Short mmCIF file of C-alpha atoms in Angstrom, two decimals:
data_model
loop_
_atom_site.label_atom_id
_atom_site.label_comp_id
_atom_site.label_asym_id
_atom_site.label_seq_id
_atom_site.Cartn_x
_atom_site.Cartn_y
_atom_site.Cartn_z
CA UNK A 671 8.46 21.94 -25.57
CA UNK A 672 11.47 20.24 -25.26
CA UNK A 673 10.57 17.58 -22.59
CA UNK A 674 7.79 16.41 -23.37
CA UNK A 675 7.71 12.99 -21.83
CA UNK A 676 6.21 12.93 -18.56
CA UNK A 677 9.33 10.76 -16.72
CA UNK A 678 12.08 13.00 -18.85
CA UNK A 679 10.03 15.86 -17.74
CA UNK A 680 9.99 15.46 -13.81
CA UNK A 681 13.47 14.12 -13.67
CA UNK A 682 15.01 17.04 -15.29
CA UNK A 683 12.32 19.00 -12.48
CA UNK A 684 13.69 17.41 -9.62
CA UNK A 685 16.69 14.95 -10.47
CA UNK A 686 17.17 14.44 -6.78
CA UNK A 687 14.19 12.02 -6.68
CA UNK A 688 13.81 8.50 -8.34
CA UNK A 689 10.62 8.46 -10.37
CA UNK A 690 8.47 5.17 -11.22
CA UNK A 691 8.49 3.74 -14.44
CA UNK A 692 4.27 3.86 -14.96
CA UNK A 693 2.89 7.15 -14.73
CA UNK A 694 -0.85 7.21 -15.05
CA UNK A 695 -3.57 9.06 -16.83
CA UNK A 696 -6.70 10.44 -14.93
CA UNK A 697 -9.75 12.72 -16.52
CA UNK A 698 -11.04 15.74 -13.89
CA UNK A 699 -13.57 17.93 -14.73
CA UNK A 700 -12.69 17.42 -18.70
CA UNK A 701 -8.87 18.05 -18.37
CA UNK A 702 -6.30 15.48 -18.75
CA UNK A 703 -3.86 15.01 -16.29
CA UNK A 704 -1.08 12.74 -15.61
CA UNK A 705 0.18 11.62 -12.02
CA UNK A 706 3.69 9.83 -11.38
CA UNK A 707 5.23 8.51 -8.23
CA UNK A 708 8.47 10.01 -6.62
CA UNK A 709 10.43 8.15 -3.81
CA UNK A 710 13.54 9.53 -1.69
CA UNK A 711 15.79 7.13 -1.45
CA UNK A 712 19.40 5.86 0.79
CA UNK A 713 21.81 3.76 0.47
CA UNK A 714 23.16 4.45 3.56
CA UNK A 715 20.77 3.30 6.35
CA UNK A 716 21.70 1.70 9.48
CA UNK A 717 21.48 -2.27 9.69
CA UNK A 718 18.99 -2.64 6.30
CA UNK A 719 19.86 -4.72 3.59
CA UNK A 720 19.64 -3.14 0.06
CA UNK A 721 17.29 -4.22 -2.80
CA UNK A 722 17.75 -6.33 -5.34
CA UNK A 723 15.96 -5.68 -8.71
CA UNK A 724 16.94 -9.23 -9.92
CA UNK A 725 14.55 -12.01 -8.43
CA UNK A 726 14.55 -15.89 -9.23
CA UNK A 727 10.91 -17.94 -8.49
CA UNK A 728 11.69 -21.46 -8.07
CA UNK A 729 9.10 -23.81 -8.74
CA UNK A 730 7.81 -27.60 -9.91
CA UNK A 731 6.18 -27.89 -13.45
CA UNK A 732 5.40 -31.80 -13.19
CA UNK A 733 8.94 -33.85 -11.82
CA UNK A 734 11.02 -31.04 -13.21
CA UNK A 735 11.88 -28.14 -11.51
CA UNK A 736 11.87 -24.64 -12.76
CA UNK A 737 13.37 -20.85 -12.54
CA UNK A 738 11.77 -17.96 -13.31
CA UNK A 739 14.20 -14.68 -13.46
CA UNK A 740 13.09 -11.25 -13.62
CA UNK A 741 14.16 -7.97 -12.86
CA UNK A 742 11.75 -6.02 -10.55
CA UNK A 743 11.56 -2.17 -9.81
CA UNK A 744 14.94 -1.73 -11.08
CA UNK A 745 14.74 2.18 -10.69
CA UNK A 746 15.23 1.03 -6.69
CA UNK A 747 17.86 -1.49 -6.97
CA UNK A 748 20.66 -0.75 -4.70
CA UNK A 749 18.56 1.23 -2.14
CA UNK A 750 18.01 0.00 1.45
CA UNK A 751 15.13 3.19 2.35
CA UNK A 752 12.77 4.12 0.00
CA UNK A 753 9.80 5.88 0.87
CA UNK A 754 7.04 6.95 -2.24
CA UNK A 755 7.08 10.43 -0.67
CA UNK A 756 5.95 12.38 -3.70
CA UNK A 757 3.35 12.61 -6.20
CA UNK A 758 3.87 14.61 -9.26
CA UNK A 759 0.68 15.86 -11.60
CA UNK A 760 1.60 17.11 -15.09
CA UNK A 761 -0.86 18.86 -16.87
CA UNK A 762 -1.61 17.29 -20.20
CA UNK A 763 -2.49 20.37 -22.24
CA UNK A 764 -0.14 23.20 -20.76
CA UNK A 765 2.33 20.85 -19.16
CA UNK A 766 2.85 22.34 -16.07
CA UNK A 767 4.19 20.57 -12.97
CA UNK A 768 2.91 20.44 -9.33
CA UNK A 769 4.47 18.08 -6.91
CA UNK A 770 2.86 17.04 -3.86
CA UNK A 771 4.46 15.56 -0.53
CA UNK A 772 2.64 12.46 0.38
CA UNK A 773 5.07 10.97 3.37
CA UNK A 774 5.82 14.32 5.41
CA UNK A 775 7.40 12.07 8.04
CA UNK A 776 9.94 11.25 5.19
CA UNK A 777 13.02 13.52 6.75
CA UNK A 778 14.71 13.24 3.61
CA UNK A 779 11.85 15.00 2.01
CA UNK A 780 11.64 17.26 4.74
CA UNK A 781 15.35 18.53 4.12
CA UNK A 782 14.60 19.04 0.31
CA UNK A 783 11.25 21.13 1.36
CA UNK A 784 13.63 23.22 3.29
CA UNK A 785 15.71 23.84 1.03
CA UNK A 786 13.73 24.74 -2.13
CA UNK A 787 10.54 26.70 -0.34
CA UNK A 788 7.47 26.48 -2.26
CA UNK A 789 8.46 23.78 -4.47
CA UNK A 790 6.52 21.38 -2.69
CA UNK A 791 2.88 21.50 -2.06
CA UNK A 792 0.77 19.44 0.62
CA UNK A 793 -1.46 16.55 0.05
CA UNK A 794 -4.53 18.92 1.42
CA UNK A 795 -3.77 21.33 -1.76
CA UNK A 796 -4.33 18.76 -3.97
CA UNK A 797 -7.47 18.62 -5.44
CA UNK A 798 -10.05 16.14 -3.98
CA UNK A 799 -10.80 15.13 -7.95
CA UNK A 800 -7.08 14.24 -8.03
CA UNK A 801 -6.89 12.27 -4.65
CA UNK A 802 -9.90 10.11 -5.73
CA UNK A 803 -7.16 9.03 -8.17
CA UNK A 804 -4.35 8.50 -6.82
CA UNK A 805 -3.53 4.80 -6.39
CA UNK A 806 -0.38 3.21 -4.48
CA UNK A 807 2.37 2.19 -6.86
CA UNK A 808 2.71 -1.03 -8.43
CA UNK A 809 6.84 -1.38 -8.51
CA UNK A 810 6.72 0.08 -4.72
CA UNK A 811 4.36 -3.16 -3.36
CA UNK A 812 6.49 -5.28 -5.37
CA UNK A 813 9.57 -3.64 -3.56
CA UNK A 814 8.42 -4.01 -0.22
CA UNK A 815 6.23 -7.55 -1.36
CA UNK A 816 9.75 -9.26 -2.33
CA UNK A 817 11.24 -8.17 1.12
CA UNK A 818 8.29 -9.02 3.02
CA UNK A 819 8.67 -12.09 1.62
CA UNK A 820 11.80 -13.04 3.33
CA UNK A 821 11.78 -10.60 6.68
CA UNK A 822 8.19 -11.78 7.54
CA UNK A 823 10.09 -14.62 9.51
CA UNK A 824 10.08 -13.43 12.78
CA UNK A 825 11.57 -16.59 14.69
CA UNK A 826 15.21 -16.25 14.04
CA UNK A 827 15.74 -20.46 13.37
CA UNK A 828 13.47 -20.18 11.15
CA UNK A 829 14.45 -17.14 8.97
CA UNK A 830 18.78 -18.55 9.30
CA UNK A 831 17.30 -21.68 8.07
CA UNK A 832 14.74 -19.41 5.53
CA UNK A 833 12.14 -22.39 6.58
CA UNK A 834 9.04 -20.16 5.44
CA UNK A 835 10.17 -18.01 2.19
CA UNK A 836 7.59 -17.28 0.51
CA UNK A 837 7.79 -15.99 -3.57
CA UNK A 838 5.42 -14.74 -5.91
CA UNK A 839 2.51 -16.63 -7.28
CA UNK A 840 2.97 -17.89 -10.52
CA UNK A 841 0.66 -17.95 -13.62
CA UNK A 842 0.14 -19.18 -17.28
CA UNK A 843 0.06 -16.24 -20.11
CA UNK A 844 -0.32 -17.65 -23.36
CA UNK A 845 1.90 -20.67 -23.37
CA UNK A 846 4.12 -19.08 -20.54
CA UNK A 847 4.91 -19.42 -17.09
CA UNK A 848 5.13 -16.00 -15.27
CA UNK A 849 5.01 -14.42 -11.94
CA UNK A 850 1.72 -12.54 -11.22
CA UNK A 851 1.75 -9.01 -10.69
CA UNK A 852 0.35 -6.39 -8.38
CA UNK A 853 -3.92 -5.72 -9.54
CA UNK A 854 -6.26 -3.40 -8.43
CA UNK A 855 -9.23 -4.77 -6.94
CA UNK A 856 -12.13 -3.00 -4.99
CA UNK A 857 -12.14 -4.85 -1.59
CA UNK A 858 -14.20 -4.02 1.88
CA UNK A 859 -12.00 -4.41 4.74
CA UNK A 860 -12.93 -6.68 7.17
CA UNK A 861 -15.66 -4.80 9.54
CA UNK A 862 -16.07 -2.27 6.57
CA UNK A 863 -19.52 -2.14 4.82
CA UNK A 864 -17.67 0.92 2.10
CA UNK A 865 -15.25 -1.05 -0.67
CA UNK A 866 -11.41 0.71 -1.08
CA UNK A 867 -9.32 0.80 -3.95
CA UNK A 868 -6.37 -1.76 -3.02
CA UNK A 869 -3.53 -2.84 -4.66
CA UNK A 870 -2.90 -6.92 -4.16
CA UNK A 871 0.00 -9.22 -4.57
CA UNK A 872 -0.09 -13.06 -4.03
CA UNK A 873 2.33 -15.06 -2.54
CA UNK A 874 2.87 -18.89 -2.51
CA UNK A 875 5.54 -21.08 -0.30
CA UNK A 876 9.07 -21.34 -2.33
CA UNK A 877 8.75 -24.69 -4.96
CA UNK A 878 5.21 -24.75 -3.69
CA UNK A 879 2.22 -23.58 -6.09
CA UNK A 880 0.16 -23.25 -3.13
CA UNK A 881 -1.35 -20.06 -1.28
CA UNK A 882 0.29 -19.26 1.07
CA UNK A 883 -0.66 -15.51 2.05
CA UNK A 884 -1.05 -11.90 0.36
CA UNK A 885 -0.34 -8.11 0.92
CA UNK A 886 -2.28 -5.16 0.23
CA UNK A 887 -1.33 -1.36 -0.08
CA UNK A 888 -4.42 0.63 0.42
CA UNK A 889 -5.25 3.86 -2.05
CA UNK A 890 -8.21 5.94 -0.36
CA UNK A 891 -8.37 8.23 2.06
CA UNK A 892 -6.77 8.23 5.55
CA UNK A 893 -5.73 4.35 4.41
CA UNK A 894 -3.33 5.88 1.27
CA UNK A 895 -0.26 3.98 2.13
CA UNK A 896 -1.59 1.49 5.29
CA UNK A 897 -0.34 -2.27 4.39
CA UNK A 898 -1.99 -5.12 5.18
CA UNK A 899 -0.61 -9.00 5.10
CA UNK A 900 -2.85 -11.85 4.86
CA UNK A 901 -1.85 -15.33 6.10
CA UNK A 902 -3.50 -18.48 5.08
CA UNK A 903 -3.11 -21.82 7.69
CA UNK A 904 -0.55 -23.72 6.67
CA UNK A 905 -2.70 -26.93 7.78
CA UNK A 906 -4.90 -26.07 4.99
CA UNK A 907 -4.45 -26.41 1.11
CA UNK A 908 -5.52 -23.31 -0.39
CA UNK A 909 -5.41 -23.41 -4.13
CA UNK A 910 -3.12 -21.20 -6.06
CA UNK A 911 -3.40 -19.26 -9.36
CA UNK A 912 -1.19 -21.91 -10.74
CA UNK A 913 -2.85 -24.88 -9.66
CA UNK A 914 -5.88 -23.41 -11.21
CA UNK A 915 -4.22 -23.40 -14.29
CA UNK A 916 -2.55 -26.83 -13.96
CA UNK A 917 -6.44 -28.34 -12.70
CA UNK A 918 -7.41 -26.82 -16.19
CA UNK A 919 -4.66 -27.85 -18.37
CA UNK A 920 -5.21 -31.83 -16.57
CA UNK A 921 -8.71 -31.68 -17.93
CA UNK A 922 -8.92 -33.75 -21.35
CA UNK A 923 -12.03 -32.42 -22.81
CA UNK A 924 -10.90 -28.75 -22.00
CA UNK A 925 -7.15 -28.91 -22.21
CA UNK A 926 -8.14 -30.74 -26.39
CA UNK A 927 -10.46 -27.98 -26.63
CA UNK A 928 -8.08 -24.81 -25.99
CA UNK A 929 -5.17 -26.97 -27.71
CA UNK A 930 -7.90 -26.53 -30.95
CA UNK A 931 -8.46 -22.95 -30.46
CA UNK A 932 -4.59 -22.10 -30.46
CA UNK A 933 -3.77 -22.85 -33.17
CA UNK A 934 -5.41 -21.74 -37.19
CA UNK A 935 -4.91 -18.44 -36.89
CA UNK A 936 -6.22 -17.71 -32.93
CA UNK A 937 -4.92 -17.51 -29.76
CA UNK A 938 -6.26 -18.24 -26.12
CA UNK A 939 -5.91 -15.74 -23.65
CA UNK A 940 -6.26 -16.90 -19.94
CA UNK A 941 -7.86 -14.45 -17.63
CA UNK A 942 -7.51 -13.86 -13.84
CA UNK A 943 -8.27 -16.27 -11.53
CA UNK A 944 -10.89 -14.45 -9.34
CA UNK A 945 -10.76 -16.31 -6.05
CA UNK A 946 -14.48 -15.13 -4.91
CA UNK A 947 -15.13 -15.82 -0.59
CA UNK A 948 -18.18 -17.90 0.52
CA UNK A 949 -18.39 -18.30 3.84
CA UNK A 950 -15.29 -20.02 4.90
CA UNK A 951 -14.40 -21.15 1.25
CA UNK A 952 -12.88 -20.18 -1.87
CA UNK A 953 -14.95 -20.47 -5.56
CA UNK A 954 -12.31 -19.38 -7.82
CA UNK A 955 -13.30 -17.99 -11.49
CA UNK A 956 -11.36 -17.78 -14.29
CA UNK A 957 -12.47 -16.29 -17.90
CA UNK A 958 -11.00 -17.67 -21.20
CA UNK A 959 -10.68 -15.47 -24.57
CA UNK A 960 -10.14 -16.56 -27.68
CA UNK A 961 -8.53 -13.57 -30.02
CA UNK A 962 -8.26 -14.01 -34.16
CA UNK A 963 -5.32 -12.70 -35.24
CA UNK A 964 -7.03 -11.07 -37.59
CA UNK A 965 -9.44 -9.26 -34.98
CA UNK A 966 -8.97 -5.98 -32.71
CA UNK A 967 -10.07 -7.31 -29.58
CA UNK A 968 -10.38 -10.70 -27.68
CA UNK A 969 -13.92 -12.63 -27.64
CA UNK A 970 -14.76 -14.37 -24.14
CA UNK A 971 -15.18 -18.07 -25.46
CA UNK A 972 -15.19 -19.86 -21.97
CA UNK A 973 -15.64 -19.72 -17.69
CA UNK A 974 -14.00 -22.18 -15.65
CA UNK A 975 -15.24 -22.62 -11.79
CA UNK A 976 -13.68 -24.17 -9.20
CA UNK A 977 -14.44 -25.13 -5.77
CA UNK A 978 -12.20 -27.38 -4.21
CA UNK A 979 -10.91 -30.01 -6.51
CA UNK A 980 -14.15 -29.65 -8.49
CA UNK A 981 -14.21 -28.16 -11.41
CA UNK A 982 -16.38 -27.16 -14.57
CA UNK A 983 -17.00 -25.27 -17.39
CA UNK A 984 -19.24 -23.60 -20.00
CA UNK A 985 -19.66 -21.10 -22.52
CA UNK A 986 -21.26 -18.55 -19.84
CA UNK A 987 -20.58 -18.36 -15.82
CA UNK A 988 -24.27 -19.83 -15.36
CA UNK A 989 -23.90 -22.49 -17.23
CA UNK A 990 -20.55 -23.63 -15.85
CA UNK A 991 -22.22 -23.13 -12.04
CA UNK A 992 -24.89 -25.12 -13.01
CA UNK A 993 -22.64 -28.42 -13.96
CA UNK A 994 -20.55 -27.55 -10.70
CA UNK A 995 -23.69 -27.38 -8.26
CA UNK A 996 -25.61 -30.41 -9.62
CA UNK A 997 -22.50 -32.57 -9.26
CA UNK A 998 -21.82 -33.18 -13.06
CA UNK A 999 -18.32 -31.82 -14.74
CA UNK A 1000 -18.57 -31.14 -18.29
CA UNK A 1001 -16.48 -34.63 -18.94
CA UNK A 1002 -19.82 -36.53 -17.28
CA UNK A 1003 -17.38 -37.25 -14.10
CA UNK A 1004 -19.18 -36.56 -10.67
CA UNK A 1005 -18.36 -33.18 -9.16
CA UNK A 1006 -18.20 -32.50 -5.69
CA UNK A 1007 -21.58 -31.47 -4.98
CA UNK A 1008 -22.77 -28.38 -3.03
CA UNK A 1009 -26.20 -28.71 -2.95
CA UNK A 1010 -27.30 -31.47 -0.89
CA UNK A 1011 -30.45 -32.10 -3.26
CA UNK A 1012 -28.43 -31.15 -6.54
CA UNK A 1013 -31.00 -29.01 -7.51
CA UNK A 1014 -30.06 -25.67 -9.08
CA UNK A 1015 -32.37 -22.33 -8.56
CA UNK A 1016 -32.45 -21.18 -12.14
CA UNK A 1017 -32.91 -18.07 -11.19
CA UNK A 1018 -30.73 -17.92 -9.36
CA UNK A 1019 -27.92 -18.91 -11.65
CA UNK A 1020 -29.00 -16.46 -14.41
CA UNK A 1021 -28.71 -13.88 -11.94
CA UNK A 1022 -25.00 -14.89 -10.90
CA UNK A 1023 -24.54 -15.13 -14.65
CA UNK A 1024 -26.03 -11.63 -15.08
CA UNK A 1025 -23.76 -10.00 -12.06
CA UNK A 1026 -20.57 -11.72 -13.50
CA UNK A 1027 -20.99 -10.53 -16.95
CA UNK A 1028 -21.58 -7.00 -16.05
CA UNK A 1029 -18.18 -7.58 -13.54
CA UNK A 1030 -16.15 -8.23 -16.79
CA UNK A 1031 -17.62 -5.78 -19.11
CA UNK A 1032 -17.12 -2.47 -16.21
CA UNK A 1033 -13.23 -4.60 -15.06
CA UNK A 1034 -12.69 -3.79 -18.77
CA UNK A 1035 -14.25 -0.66 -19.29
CA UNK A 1036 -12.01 0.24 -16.06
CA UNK A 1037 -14.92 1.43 -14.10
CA UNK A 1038 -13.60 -0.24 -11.21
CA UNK A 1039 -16.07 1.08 -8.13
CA UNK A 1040 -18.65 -0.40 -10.70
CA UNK A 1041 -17.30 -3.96 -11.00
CA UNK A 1042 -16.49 -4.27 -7.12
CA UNK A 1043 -20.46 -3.70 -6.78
CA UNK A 1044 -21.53 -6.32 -9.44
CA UNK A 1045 -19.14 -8.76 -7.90
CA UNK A 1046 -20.58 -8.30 -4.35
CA UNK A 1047 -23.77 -9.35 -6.07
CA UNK A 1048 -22.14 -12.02 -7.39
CA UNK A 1049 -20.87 -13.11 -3.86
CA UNK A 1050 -24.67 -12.38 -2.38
CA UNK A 1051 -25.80 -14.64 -5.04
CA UNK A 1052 -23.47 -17.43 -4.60
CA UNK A 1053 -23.76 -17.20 -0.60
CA UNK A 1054 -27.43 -17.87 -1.13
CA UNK A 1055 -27.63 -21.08 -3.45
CA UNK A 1056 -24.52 -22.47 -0.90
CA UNK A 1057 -27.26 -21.40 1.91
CA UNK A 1058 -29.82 -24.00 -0.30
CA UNK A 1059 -27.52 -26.82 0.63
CA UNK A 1060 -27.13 -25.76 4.21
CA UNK A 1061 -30.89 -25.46 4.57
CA UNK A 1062 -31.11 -29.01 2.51
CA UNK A 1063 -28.89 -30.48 4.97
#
């Protein structure tokens, strides 16, 4: 009764572990339970550089150049081996403890099972309701995300030199600047026909807003804890989150339009950019709320597309595709077309309205398997009006 807060509570348990700072709720068979990441950690590894909590993201807003300074995962800093080797689930109603070992290969971990018998419990003891849940840590991908960054460099020129750093993607929040952060998405991996629950973080070249490549930590199954790095060509542009944002604030019918809305009491909330795969191209997405201040919740007020350097908008995602696919922007400037014919299945378009309203309503409802479903559909849908302007051509 004393230590009630979940950290306070499995520190005091087993102070010979660090503990993340965002320990999660999940609901199994009507009981409440919480679940909170433990790593073992060094600081006296052979030959590996320690971690540094405090990162700086340069970058270009216009002809002046910026810095963006954060402190990241600071319950690591100073450590050069961490491994997320535990998983702790605290009972919500009786508050008991059970801690789980995740990384049995971990030999620190191995020493501490040794030494405390029966303090530990496997990962096969947990409960399959509770593995369906458990998720890889945010503060641990941005960890190994920030080092990856720099050690990806395998030529040795190149990383004395640090030709190819690569930082975090940026975005705009409110009126701010700021780096983007590890989401959950549900993603099939490539040759995979089942979507996973993965745990992305972007990554553009350093003063570049540009993508430049991503990594994944993978949650389910046999795949809890596998990493995967994505690489984009460097001969090719691929547009960031930022330059999203800096495509929509360029537009003068739009950029007059959200100026309006933030101000009189309101505010304008920018979504994700959803970077959705066609083919061998990018449409990227990107909802925009408007929130009263004197209202509970946000209202969804516009969708922006993108594809290429074309972009539109409207009040729903149908009506913004249909501007971008008959060649029009909202302005009355031609759009890069891609329909050969410029003619729009209707159908069509309500339907990829349909699947990308239901995305946003189960994203926000958290019912994530749900919302990786409807925006397959949405994909499906968009692959087959492109497949209209292949079949035109």
């Amino acid at each position: 009764m004393f230590h009630r807060q979940i950290r306070e509570r499995v520190r005091i348990l087993a102070p010979f572990l660090e503990w993340d700072s965002d320990p999660y709720i999940v609901l199994i068979d009507g009981r409440l339970s919480w679940i909170i990441d433990g790593y073992t950690t060094s600081t006296y590894y052979p030959y590996s550089e320690a971690f540094s909590s405090h990162e700086v993201i340069e970058y270009r807003e216009g002809n002046r150049a910026r810095r963006l300074a954060s402190r990241v995962s600071p319950h690591l800093d100073g450590a050069n081996y961490v491994r997320n080797s535990v998983k702790a689930v605290v009972d919500a109603f009786d508050g008991s403890v059970d801690f789980y070992v995740f990384d049995p290969a971990d030999p620190i971990v191995q020493v501490w099972d040794r030494a405390l018998p029966r303090f530990f419990k496997t990962r096969a003891e947990m409960s399959p309701g509770l593995q369906e849940h458990v998720r890889y840590p945010e503060s641990f991908l941005l960890a190994q995300g920030l080092v990856y960054a720099k050690y990806h460099m395998s030529d040795p020129a190149v990383f004395y030199n640090q030709e190819d750093l690569w930082v975090r993607a940026t975005e705009k929040y409110y009126d701010t600047i700021r780096p983007v952060e590890p989401y959950y998405v549900m993603w099939e991996l490539p040759g995979s026909d089942q979507a996973e629950f993965v745990s992305v973080l972007p990554f553009t070249p350093k003063r570049r807003q540009v993508l430049i490549g991503w990594i994944a930590g993978l949650c389910d199954g046999d795949n809890y804890g596998r990493l995967l790095a994505y690489k984009f060509p460097k001969e090719k542009r691929v547009l960031g989150p930022q330059q999203v944002e800096t495509k929509i604030d360029q537009d003068p019918e739009l950029s007059e339009k959200l100026t309006l809305w933030n101000q009189h009491g309101s505010s304008v909330i920018r979504g994700n950019v959803l970077a959705i795969p066609i083919k061998d191209t990018l449409l990227y997405v990107e909802p925009i709320y408007l929130r009263a201040d004197t209202a509970a919740y946000p209202e969804l007020r516009l969708v922006v597309v993108m594809h290429g350097d074309s972009m539109s908008y409207g009040e729903t995602f149908e009506g913004a595709l249909r501007q971008l696919l008959d060649g029009v922007s909202p302005s009355g400037a031609p759009a890069r077309d891609l329909r050969a014919d410029g003619a729009l299945d209707q159908g069509l378009a309500r339907e990829a309205n349909e699947a990308f309203e239901r995305y946003l309503d189960l994203q926000g409802a958290q019912r994530f398997e749900e919302a990786a479903r409807e925006l397959r559909t949405l994909r499906d849908v968009l692959r087959r009006l492109s497949g209209g302007a292949a079949e035109a051509n």
